[in-house]
Coordinates of N, CA and C in Angstrom, one line a residue:
Chain A
G1233 N 17.8 -1.3 5.3 CA 16.9 -0.6 4.5 C 15.8 0.0 5.4
D1234 N 14.9 0.8 4.7 CA 13.8 1.4 5.4 C 12.8 0.3 5.9
S1235 N 12.2 0.6 7.0 CA 11.2 -0.4 7.5 C 10.2 0.3 8.4
V1236 N 9.0 -0.2 8.6 CA 8.0 0.3 9.4 C 7.4 -0.8 10.3
T1237 N 7.3 -0.5 11.6 CA 6.7 -1.5 12.5 C 5.5 -0.9 13.1
Q1238 N 4.3 -1.5 13.0 CA 3.1 -1.0 13.7 C 2.5 -2.1 14.6
M1239 N 1.7 -1.6 15.5 CA 1.2 -2.6 16.5 C 0.3 -3.6 15.8
E1240 N 0.3 -4.8 16.3 CA -0.4 -5.9 15.7 C -1.9 -5.8 16.2
G1241 N -2.8 -6.2 15.3 CA -4.2 -6.3 15.7 C -4.5 -7.7 16.0
P1242 N -5.8 -8.0 15.9 CA -6.8 -7.0 15.6 C -7.2 -6.2 16.8
V1243 N -7.7 -5.0 16.6 CA -8.2 -4.2 17.6 C -9.7 -4.1 17.6
T1244 N -10.4 -4.3 18.7 CA -11.8 -4.2 18.7 C -12.2 -3.1 19.7
L1245 N -13.0 -2.2 19.3 CA -13.4 -1.1 20.2 C -14.9 -0.9 20.1
S1246 N -15.4 -0.2 21.1 CA -16.8 0.3 21.1 C -16.9 1.7 20.5
E1247 N -18.0 2.0 20.0 CA -18.2 3.3 19.4 C -17.9 4.4 20.5
E1248 N -17.3 5.5 20.0 CA -16.9 6.6 20.8 C -15.7 6.3 21.7
A1249 N -15.1 5.2 21.6 CA -13.8 4.9 22.3 C -12.7 5.6 21.6
F1250 N -11.6 5.7 22.4 CA -10.3 6.3 21.9 C -9.5 5.3 21.2
L1251 N -9.0 5.6 20.0 CA -8.2 4.7 19.2 C -6.8 5.2 19.1
T1252 N -5.8 4.4 19.4 CA -4.4 4.7 19.1 C -3.8 3.5 18.4
I1253 N -3.0 3.7 17.4 CA -2.3 2.6 16.7 C -0.8 3.1 16.6
N1254 N 0.0 2.4 17.3 CA 1.4 2.8 17.3 C 2.2 2.4 16.0
C1255 N 3.1 3.3 15.6 CA 3.9 3.1 14.5 C 5.3 3.7 14.7
T1256 N 6.3 2.9 14.5 CA 7.7 3.4 14.5 C 8.3 3.0 13.2
Y1257 N 9.4 3.7 12.9 CA 10.0 3.5 11.6 C 11.6 3.5 11.7
T1258 N 12.2 3.0 10.7 CA 13.6 3.0 10.6 C 13.9 3.5 9.2
A1259 N 14.7 4.5 9.0 CA 15.0 5.1 7.7 C 16.4 5.7 7.8
T1260 N 17.1 5.7 6.7 CA 18.4 6.3 6.6 C 18.3 7.8 6.3
G1261 N 17.3 8.2 5.6 CA 17.1 9.6 5.2 C 16.1 10.3 6.0
Y1262 N 15.4 11.2 5.3 CA 14.3 12.0 6.0 C 13.0 11.7 5.2
P1263 N 12.4 10.6 5.6 CA 11.2 10.2 4.8 C 10.0 11.0 5.1
S1264 N 9.0 10.9 4.2 CA 7.6 11.4 4.5 C 6.9 10.2 5.1
L1265 N 6.0 10.5 6.0 CA 5.2 9.5 6.7 C 3.8 9.5 6.4
F1266 N 3.1 8.4 6.3 CA 1.7 8.3 5.9 C 0.9 7.3 6.7
W1267 N -0.3 7.5 6.8 CA -1.3 6.5 7.2 C -2.3 6.3 6.1
Y1268 N -2.4 5.0 5.6 CA -3.3 4.6 4.6 C -4.4 3.8 5.3
V1269 N -5.6 3.8 4.7 CA -6.7 3.0 5.3 C -7.4 2.2 4.1
Q1270 N -7.7 1.0 4.5 CA -8.4 0.1 3.5 C -9.7 -0.3 4.1
Y1271 N -10.8 0.3 3.6 CA -12.2 -0.1 4.0 C -12.5 -1.4 3.3
P1272 N -13.4 -2.2 3.9 CA -13.8 -3.5 3.3 C -14.2 -3.3 1.8
G1273 N -13.6 -4.1 1.0 CA -13.9 -4.2 -0.4 C -13.4 -3.0 -1.3
E1274 N -12.6 -2.2 -0.6 CA -12.0 -1.0 -1.3 C -10.5 -1.0 -1.4
G1275 N -9.9 -0.1 -2.2 CA -8.5 0.0 -2.3 C -7.9 0.8 -1.1
L1276 N -6.6 0.9 -1.1 CA -5.9 1.7 -0.1 C -6.2 3.2 -0.4
Q1277 N -6.5 3.9 0.7 CA -6.7 5.4 0.6 C -5.8 6.1 1.5
L1278 N -5.3 7.2 1.0 CA -4.4 8.0 1.9 C -5.3 8.6 3.0
L1279 N -5.0 8.4 4.2 CA -5.7 9.0 5.3 C -5.1 10.3 5.8
L1280 N -3.8 10.3 6.0 CA -3.1 11.6 6.3 C -1.6 11.4 6.1
K1281 N -0.9 12.5 6.1 CA 0.5 12.4 5.9 C 1.2 13.5 6.6
A1282 N 2.6 13.4 6.8 CA 3.4 14.4 7.3 C 4.8 14.3 6.6
T1283 N 5.3 15.4 6.2 CA 6.5 15.4 5.4 C 7.8 15.8 6.2
K1284 N 7.7 16.3 7.4 CA 8.9 16.6 8.1 C 8.6 16.6 9.6
A1285 N 9.7 16.6 10.3 CA 9.6 16.4 11.8 C 8.7 17.5 12.4
D1286 N 7.9 17.0 13.4 CA 7.0 17.8 14.1 C 5.7 18.2 13.3
D1287 N 5.6 17.8 12.1 CA 4.4 18.1 11.3 C 3.3 17.2 11.9
K1288 N 2.1 17.7 11.9 CA 0.9 16.9 12.3 C 0.0 16.7 11.1
G1289 N -0.3 15.5 10.8 CA -1.3 15.2 9.7 C -2.6 15.0 10.4
S1290 N -3.7 15.4 9.7 CA -5.0 15.2 10.3 C -6.0 15.0 9.2
N1291 N -7.0 14.2 9.4 CA -8.1 14.0 8.5 C -9.2 13.1 9.1
K1292 N -10.4 13.5 8.9 CA -11.6 12.7 9.4 C -11.5 12.4 10.9
G1293 N -10.9 13.3 11.7 CA -10.8 13.2 13.1 C -9.6 12.4 13.5
F1294 N -8.8 11.9 12.6 CA -7.6 11.2 12.9 C -6.4 12.2 12.9
E1295 N -5.5 11.9 13.8 CA -4.3 12.7 13.8 C -3.0 11.9 14.0
A1296 N -1.9 12.3 13.5 CA -0.6 11.7 13.8 C 0.5 12.7 13.7
T1297 N 1.5 12.7 14.6 CA 2.5 13.7 14.6 C 3.9 13.0 14.3
Y1298 N 4.6 13.5 13.4 CA 5.9 13.0 13.0 C 6.9 13.4 14.1
R1299 N 7.3 12.3 14.8 CA 8.3 12.5 15.9 C 9.6 11.9 15.5
K1300 N 10.6 12.8 15.2 CA 11.9 12.3 14.7 C 12.7 11.7 15.9
E1301 N 12.5 12.3 17.1 CA 13.3 11.9 18.2 C 13.0 10.5 18.7
T1302 N 11.7 10.1 18.4 CA 11.3 8.7 18.8 C 11.0 7.9 17.6
T1303 N 11.3 8.4 16.4 CA 11.0 7.7 15.1 C 9.6 7.1 15.1
S1304 N 8.6 7.9 15.4 CA 7.3 7.4 15.6 C 6.3 8.3 14.8
F1305 N 5.1 7.7 14.5 CA 4.0 8.4 13.8 C 2.7 7.7 14.2
H1306 N 2.4 7.8 15.5 CA 1.3 7.1 16.0 C -0.1 7.7 15.6
L1307 N -1.0 6.9 15.2 CA -2.3 7.3 14.8 C -3.3 7.4 16.0
E1308 N -4.1 8.5 16.1 CA -5.0 8.6 17.1 C -6.4 9.2 16.6
K1309 N -7.4 8.7 17.3 CA -8.7 9.3 17.1 C -9.5 9.3 18.4
G1310 N -10.1 10.4 18.7 CA -10.7 10.5 20.0 C -12.0 9.8 20.2
S1311 N -12.7 9.6 19.2 CA -14.1 9.0 19.3 C -14.4 8.3 18.0
V1312 N -14.2 7.0 18.0 CA -14.4 6.2 16.8 C -15.8 5.9 16.5
Q1313 N -16.1 5.7 15.2 CA -17.4 5.3 14.8 C -17.4 3.9 14.1
V1314 N -18.5 3.3 13.9 CA -18.6 2.0 13.3 C -17.9 2.1 11.9
S1315 N -18.1 3.2 11.2 CA -17.6 3.4 9.9 C -16.1 3.5 9.8
D1316 N -15.4 3.6 11.0 CA -14.0 3.6 11.0 C -13.4 2.2 11.0
S1317 N -14.2 1.2 11.0 CA -13.8 -0.2 10.9 C -13.0 -0.4 9.5
A1318 N -11.8 -0.8 9.6 CA -10.9 -0.9 8.4 C -9.6 -1.5 8.8
V1319 N -8.7 -1.6 7.8 CA -7.3 -2.0 8.1 C -6.5 -0.7 7.9
Y1320 N -5.7 -0.4 8.8 CA -4.9 0.8 8.8 C -3.4 0.4 8.6
F1321 N -2.7 1.1 7.7 CA -1.3 0.9 7.4 C -0.5 2.1 7.6
C1322 N 0.5 2.0 8.3 CA 1.5 3.0 8.4 C 2.6 2.9 7.3
A1323 N 3.1 4.0 6.8 CA 4.0 3.8 5.7 C 5.0 5.0 5.7
L1324 N 6.1 4.8 5.1 CA 7.1 5.9 4.8 C 7.4 5.9 3.4
K1325 N 7.8 7.0 2.9 CA 8.3 7.2 1.5 C 9.6 7.9 1.5
D1326 N 10.6 7.3 0.9 CA 11.8 7.9 0.6 C 12.0 7.9 -0.9
D1327 N 11.9 9.1 -1.5 CA 11.9 9.3 -2.9 C 10.5 8.8 -3.4
Y1328 N 10.4 7.7 -4.1 CA 9.1 7.3 -4.6 C 8.6 6.0 -4.0
K1329 N 9.5 5.3 -3.4 CA 9.1 3.9 -2.9 C 8.4 4.0 -1.6
L1330 N 7.2 3.4 -1.5 CA 6.5 3.3 -0.2 C 6.9 2.0 0.5
S1331 N 7.2 2.1 1.8 CA 7.4 1.0 2.7 C 6.3 1.0 3.7
F1332 N 5.6 -0.2 3.9 CA 4.5 -0.3 4.7 C 4.7 -1.1 5.9
G1333 N 3.9 -0.9 7.0 CA 3.8 -1.8 8.1 C 2.9 -2.9 7.7
A1334 N 2.7 -3.8 8.6 CA 1.9 -5.0 8.4 C 0.4 -4.8 8.4
G1335 N 0.0 -3.6 8.8 CA -1.5 -3.3 8.9 C -2.1 -3.7 10.2
T1336 N -3.0 -2.9 10.7 CA -3.8 -3.2 11.9 C -5.3 -3.2 11.6
T1337 N -5.9 -4.3 11.8 CA -7.3 -4.4 11.6 C -8.1 -3.8 12.8
V1338 N -8.9 -2.9 12.5 CA -9.7 -2.2 13.6 C -11.2 -2.5 13.3
T1339 N -11.9 -3.0 14.4 CA -13.3 -3.2 14.3 C -14.0 -2.4 15.4
V1340 N -14.9 -1.6 15.0 CA -15.7 -0.8 15.9 C -17.1 -1.3 16.0
R1341 N -17.5 -1.6 17.2 CA -18.9 -2.2 17.5 C -19.8 -1.1 18.0
A1342 N -21.0 -1.2 17.5 CA -22.0 -0.2 18.0 C -22.4 -0.4 19.4
Chain B
E1156 N -13.9 11.3 -12.5 CA -12.7 10.7 -13.1 C -12.5 9.3 -12.4
A1157 N -12.3 8.3 -13.2 CA -12.1 6.9 -12.7 C -10.8 6.8 -12.0
G1158 N -10.8 6.0 -10.9 CA -9.6 5.8 -10.2 C -8.8 4.6 -10.8
V1159 N -7.9 4.1 -10.1 CA -7.1 3.0 -10.5 C -7.9 1.7 -10.5
T1160 N -8.0 1.0 -11.5 CA -8.8 -0.2 -11.6 C -7.8 -1.4 -11.8
Q1161 N -8.3 -2.6 -11.2 CA -7.5 -3.8 -11.3 C -8.4 -4.9 -11.7
F1162 N -7.9 -5.8 -12.5 CA -8.7 -7.0 -12.9 C -7.8 -8.2 -12.9
P1163 N -8.3 -9.4 -12.5 CA -9.6 -9.6 -11.8 C -9.5 -9.1 -10.4
S1164 N -10.6 -9.2 -9.7 CA -10.6 -8.8 -8.3 C -10.1 -10.0 -7.5
H1165 N -10.3 -11.2 -8.0 CA -9.9 -12.4 -7.3 C -9.6 -13.5 -8.3
S1166 N -8.5 -14.2 -8.1 CA -8.1 -15.3 -9.0 C -7.7 -16.5 -8.2
V1167 N -8.2 -17.6 -8.5 CA -7.8 -18.9 -7.8 C -7.2 -19.8 -8.9
I1168 N -6.0 -20.2 -8.7 CA -5.3 -21.1 -9.7 C -4.6 -22.2 -9.0
E1169 N -4.2 -23.2 -9.8 CA -3.4 -24.3 -9.3 C -2.0 -24.0 -9.4
K1170 N -1.2 -24.5 -8.5 CA 0.2 -24.4 -8.6 C 0.7 -24.8 -10.0
G1171 N 1.6 -24.1 -10.5 CA 2.2 -24.4 -11.9 C 1.5 -23.7 -13.0
Q1172 N 0.3 -23.2 -12.7 CA -0.4 -22.4 -13.8 C 0.1 -21.0 -13.9
T1173 N -0.4 -20.3 -14.9 CA 0.0 -19.0 -15.2 C -1.2 -18.0 -14.9
V1174 N -0.9 -16.9 -14.4 CA -2.0 -15.9 -14.1 C -1.4 -14.5 -14.6
T1175 N -2.3 -13.7 -15.1 CA -2.0 -12.4 -15.5 C -2.9 -11.4 -14.9
L1176 N -2.3 -10.5 -14.2 CA -3.1 -9.4 -13.5 C -3.0 -8.1 -14.3
R1177 N -4.0 -7.4 -14.3 CA -4.0 -6.1 -15.1 C -4.3 -5.0 -14.2
C1178 N -3.7 -3.9 -14.5 CA -3.9 -2.6 -13.8 C -4.1 -1.5 -14.8
D1179 N -5.1 -0.7 -14.6 CA -5.4 0.5 -15.4 C -5.2 1.7 -14.5
P1180 N -4.1 2.5 -14.7 CA -3.9 3.6 -13.8 C -4.9 4.8 -14.1
I1181 N -4.8 5.8 -13.3 CA -5.6 7.0 -13.6 C -5.0 7.6 -14.9
S1182 N -6.0 8.1 -15.7 CA -5.6 8.7 -17.0 C -4.6 9.8 -16.8
G1183 N -3.5 9.8 -17.5 CA -2.5 10.9 -17.4 C -1.4 10.6 -16.4
H1184 N -1.5 9.6 -15.6 CA -0.5 9.3 -14.6 C 0.6 8.5 -15.3
D1185 N 1.8 9.1 -15.3 CA 3.0 8.4 -16.0 C 3.6 7.3 -15.1
N1186 N 3.4 7.5 -13.8 CA 4.1 6.6 -12.8 C 3.1 5.5 -12.4
L1187 N 3.6 4.3 -12.5 CA 2.7 3.1 -12.1 C 3.6 2.2 -11.3
Y1188 N 3.0 1.7 -10.2 CA 3.7 0.9 -9.2 C 2.9 -0.4 -9.0
W1189 N 3.6 -1.4 -8.7 CA 3.0 -2.7 -8.2 C 3.6 -3.0 -6.8
Y1190 N 2.6 -3.4 -5.9 CA 3.0 -3.8 -4.6 C 2.2 -5.1 -4.3
R1191 N 2.6 -5.8 -3.3 CA 1.8 -7.0 -2.9 C 1.9 -7.2 -1.4
R1192 N 0.8 -7.8 -0.9 CA 0.7 -8.1 0.5 C 0.5 -9.6 0.6
V1193 N 1.5 -10.3 1.2 CA 1.5 -11.7 1.3 C 1.1 -12.1 2.7
M1194 N 0.2 -13.1 2.9 CA -0.1 -13.7 4.2 C -0.4 -12.7 5.3
G1195 N -1.1 -11.6 4.9 CA -1.4 -10.6 6.0 C -0.2 -9.8 6.5
K1196 N 0.9 -9.9 5.9 CA 2.1 -9.2 6.3 C 2.1 -7.8 5.7
E1197 N 3.3 -7.2 5.8 CA 3.4 -5.8 5.2 C 3.3 -5.8 3.7
I1198 N 2.8 -4.7 3.2 CA 2.7 -4.5 1.8 C 4.1 -4.1 1.3
K1199 N 4.5 -4.9 0.3 CA 5.9 -4.7 -0.2 C 5.9 -4.2 -1.7
F1200 N 6.8 -3.3 -2.0 CA 7.1 -2.8 -3.3 C 7.6 -3.8 -4.2
L1201 N 7.0 -3.9 -5.4 CA 7.5 -4.8 -6.4 C 8.3 -4.1 -7.5
L1202 N 7.6 -3.1 -8.2 CA 8.4 -2.4 -9.2 C 7.7 -1.1 -9.5
H1203 N 8.4 -0.3 -10.3 CA 7.9 1.1 -10.7 C 8.2 1.3 -12.2
F1204 N 7.1 1.7 -12.9 CA 7.2 2.2 -14.3 C 7.1 3.7 -14.3
V1205 N 7.9 4.3 -15.2 CA 7.6 5.6 -15.7 C 7.3 5.5 -17.2
K1206 N 6.0 5.8 -17.5 CA 5.5 5.5 -18.8 C 5.8 4.0 -19.1
E1207 N 6.4 3.7 -20.2 CA 6.6 2.2 -20.5 C 7.9 1.7 -20.0
S1208 N 8.7 2.5 -19.3 CA 10.0 2.1 -18.9 C 10.0 1.6 -17.4
K1209 N 10.7 0.5 -17.2 CA 10.9 0.1 -15.8 C 12.0 0.9 -15.1
Q1210 N 11.6 1.6 -14.1 CA 12.6 2.4 -13.4 C 13.3 1.7 -12.2
D1211 N 12.5 0.8 -11.6 CA 13.0 0.1 -10.5 C 12.2 -1.2 -10.3
E1212 N 12.9 -2.3 -10.5 CA 12.2 -3.6 -10.3 C 12.9 -4.4 -9.2
S1213 N 13.5 -3.7 -8.3 CA 14.2 -4.3 -7.2 C 13.4 -5.2 -6.3
G1214 N 12.1 -5.0 -6.3 CA 11.2 -5.7 -5.4 C 10.6 -7.0 -6.0
M1215 N 10.9 -7.2 -7.3 CA 10.4 -8.4 -7.9 C 11.0 -9.6 -7.3
P1216 N 10.2 -10.6 -6.8 CA 10.8 -11.7 -6.0 C 11.7 -12.7 -6.8
N1217 N 11.4 -12.9 -8.1 CA 12.2 -13.8 -8.9 C 11.7 -13.7 -10.3
N1218 N 12.4 -14.5 -11.2 CA 12.1 -14.4 -12.6 C 10.8 -15.1 -13.0
R1219 N 10.0 -15.6 -12.1 CA 8.7 -16.1 -12.5 C 7.7 -14.9 -12.6
F1220 N 8.1 -13.7 -12.2 CA 7.3 -12.6 -12.3 C 7.7 -11.7 -13.5
L1221 N 6.8 -11.3 -14.3 CA 7.1 -10.4 -15.4 C 6.0 -9.3 -15.5
A1222 N 6.5 -8.1 -15.5 CA 5.6 -6.9 -15.6 C 5.9 -6.2 -16.9
E1223 N 4.8 -5.7 -17.5 CA 4.9 -5.0 -18.7 C 4.0 -3.8 -18.7
R1224 N 4.3 -2.8 -19.5 CA 3.5 -1.6 -19.6 C 3.6 -1.1 -21.0
T1225 N 3.2 -1.8 -22.0 CA 3.3 -1.5 -23.4 C 2.5 -0.2 -23.7
G1226 N 3.1 0.8 -24.3 CA 2.4 2.0 -24.6 C 2.2 2.9 -23.5
G1227 N 2.7 2.6 -22.3 CA 2.7 3.5 -21.2 C 1.3 3.7 -20.6
T1228 N 0.4 2.8 -20.9 CA -1.0 3.0 -20.3 C -1.2 1.9 -19.3
Y1229 N -1.9 0.9 -19.6 CA -2.2 -0.2 -18.6 C -0.9 -1.0 -18.4
S1230 N -0.9 -1.8 -17.3 CA 0.2 -2.7 -17.0 C -0.4 -4.1 -16.7
T1231 N 0.5 -5.1 -17.0 CA 0.1 -6.4 -16.7 C 1.3 -7.0 -15.8
L1232 N 0.9 -7.9 -14.9 CA 1.9 -8.6 -14.1 C 1.5 -10.1 -14.3
K1233 N 2.5 -10.8 -14.9 CA 2.3 -12.2 -15.1 C 3.1 -13.0 -14.2
V1234 N 2.5 -14.1 -13.6 CA 3.2 -15.0 -12.7 C 3.2 -16.4 -13.4
Q1235 N 4.4 -16.9 -13.7 CA 4.5 -18.1 -14.5 C 5.8 -18.9 -14.2
P1236 N 5.7 -20.1 -13.7 CA 4.5 -20.7 -13.1 C 4.3 -20.3 -11.7
A1237 N 3.0 -20.2 -11.3 CA 2.7 -19.8 -9.9 C 3.0 -20.8 -8.9
E1238 N 3.5 -20.3 -7.7 CA 3.8 -21.2 -6.6 C 2.9 -20.8 -5.4
L1239 N 2.8 -21.7 -4.4 CA 1.9 -21.5 -3.3 C 2.2 -20.1 -2.6
E1240 N 3.5 -19.8 -2.5 CA 3.9 -18.6 -1.8 C 3.6 -17.3 -2.5
D1241 N 3.1 -17.4 -3.7 CA 2.7 -16.2 -4.5 C 1.3 -15.7 -4.1
S1242 N 0.6 -16.5 -3.3 CA -0.7 -16.1 -2.8 C -0.6 -14.8 -2.0
G1243 N -1.6 -13.9 -2.3 CA -1.6 -12.7 -1.6 C -2.5 -11.7 -2.3
V1244 N -2.4 -10.4 -1.9 CA -3.1 -9.4 -2.6 C -2.1 -8.5 -3.3
Y1245 N -2.4 -8.3 -4.6 CA -1.5 -7.5 -5.5 C -2.1 -6.1 -5.7
F1246 N -1.5 -5.1 -5.3 CA -2.0 -3.7 -5.5 C -1.2 -3.0 -6.6
C1247 N -2.0 -2.2 -7.3 CA -1.4 -1.3 -8.3 C -1.6 0.1 -7.8
A1248 N -0.7 1.0 -8.1 CA -0.9 2.4 -7.7 C -0.4 3.3 -8.9
S1249 N -0.8 4.5 -9.0 CA -0.3 5.4 -10.0 C -0.2 6.8 -9.4
S1250 N 0.7 7.6 -10.0 CA 0.9 9.0 -9.6 C 1.3 9.8 -10.8
Q1251 N 1.2 11.1 -10.6 CA 1.5 12.0 -11.7 C 3.0 12.2 -11.9
V1252 N 3.4 12.9 -12.9 CA 4.8 13.2 -13.1 C 5.3 14.0 -12.0
G1253 N 6.6 13.8 -11.7 CA 7.2 14.4 -10.5 C 6.8 13.7 -9.3
H1254 N 7.1 12.4 -9.3 CA 6.5 11.5 -8.3 C 7.0 11.7 -6.9
G1255 N 8.1 12.4 -6.7 CA 8.7 12.5 -5.4 C 7.8 12.9 -4.3
S1256 N 6.9 13.9 -4.7 CA 6.1 14.4 -3.6 C 4.6 14.2 -3.9
N1257 N 4.3 13.5 -5.0 CA 2.9 13.3 -5.4 C 2.3 12.0 -4.8
E1258 N 1.1 12.1 -4.5 CA 0.4 11.0 -3.8 C 0.2 9.8 -4.8
Q1259 N 0.4 8.6 -4.3 CA 0.1 7.4 -5.1 C -1.3 7.0 -4.8
F1260 N -2.1 6.8 -5.8 CA -3.5 6.4 -5.7 C -3.5 4.9 -6.0
F1261 N -4.1 4.2 -5.1 CA -4.1 2.7 -5.2 C -5.5 2.2 -5.7
G1262 N -5.3 1.0 -6.4 CA -6.5 0.3 -6.8 C -7.0 -0.6 -5.7
P1263 N -8.1 -1.4 -5.9 CA -8.6 -2.2 -4.9 C -7.9 -3.5 -4.7
G1264 N -6.9 -3.8 -5.6 CA -6.1 -5.0 -5.4 C -6.7 -6.2 -6.1
T1265 N -5.9 -7.2 -6.4 CA -6.3 -8.5 -6.9 C -5.8 -9.5 -5.9
R1266 N -6.8 -10.3 -5.4 CA -6.5 -11.3 -4.4 C -6.2 -12.6 -5.2
L1267 N -4.9 -13.1 -5.1 CA -4.5 -14.3 -5.8 C -4.3 -15.4 -4.8
T1268 N -5.0 -16.5 -5.1 CA -4.9 -17.7 -4.3 C -4.3 -18.8 -5.2
V1269 N -3.2 -19.4 -4.8 CA -2.6 -20.5 -5.5 C -2.8 -21.7 -4.6
L1270 N -3.4 -22.7 -5.3 CA -3.7 -24.0 -4.5 C -2.7 -25.1 -4.9

């Protein structure tokens, strides 16, 4: 079945540091790929998505590129802020069902 | 417009007791999904409603879990009797008709602790 593997946390960074969270997937079809974020006390929010190979999703300074050849969708941000502290989930969707990774907790210190 | 809401936000119960979780989707969303995250692991799909009909309940762990969506509006997820391994965060999500490409909007989750 479909599955997602993302780097384990927690990750602790200083403000303005570079953030990367690795994500790889296994799927039988051609899924859409997503990054969701959960800020403290809130629900899951869609951060960005890509629906086909070589697509780049971007939002709030975050980027991820759908790499079919390496089955990856790594999340990057060039300069993080304290407000980026959250749990980040990589996910894929084949038809309607979302399959998530285990989540990576990111803490950004001032 | 209100987002997806879930009640309660946190529930602590004893093993063997019954708990009912509620989800109110975004108004007009026919698709409703339940997911859960156990022990800080990956979030897993439980089931999918289209209006009041169960389309896919392949992720339901066992027959101690019962989901309903009477009238096609809010949904409940009942766990009876609860076991220790049921502890986790239960998320609800909803999306519009034509769900294949539509975003799923998530609620804040219900944290269930079974002692």
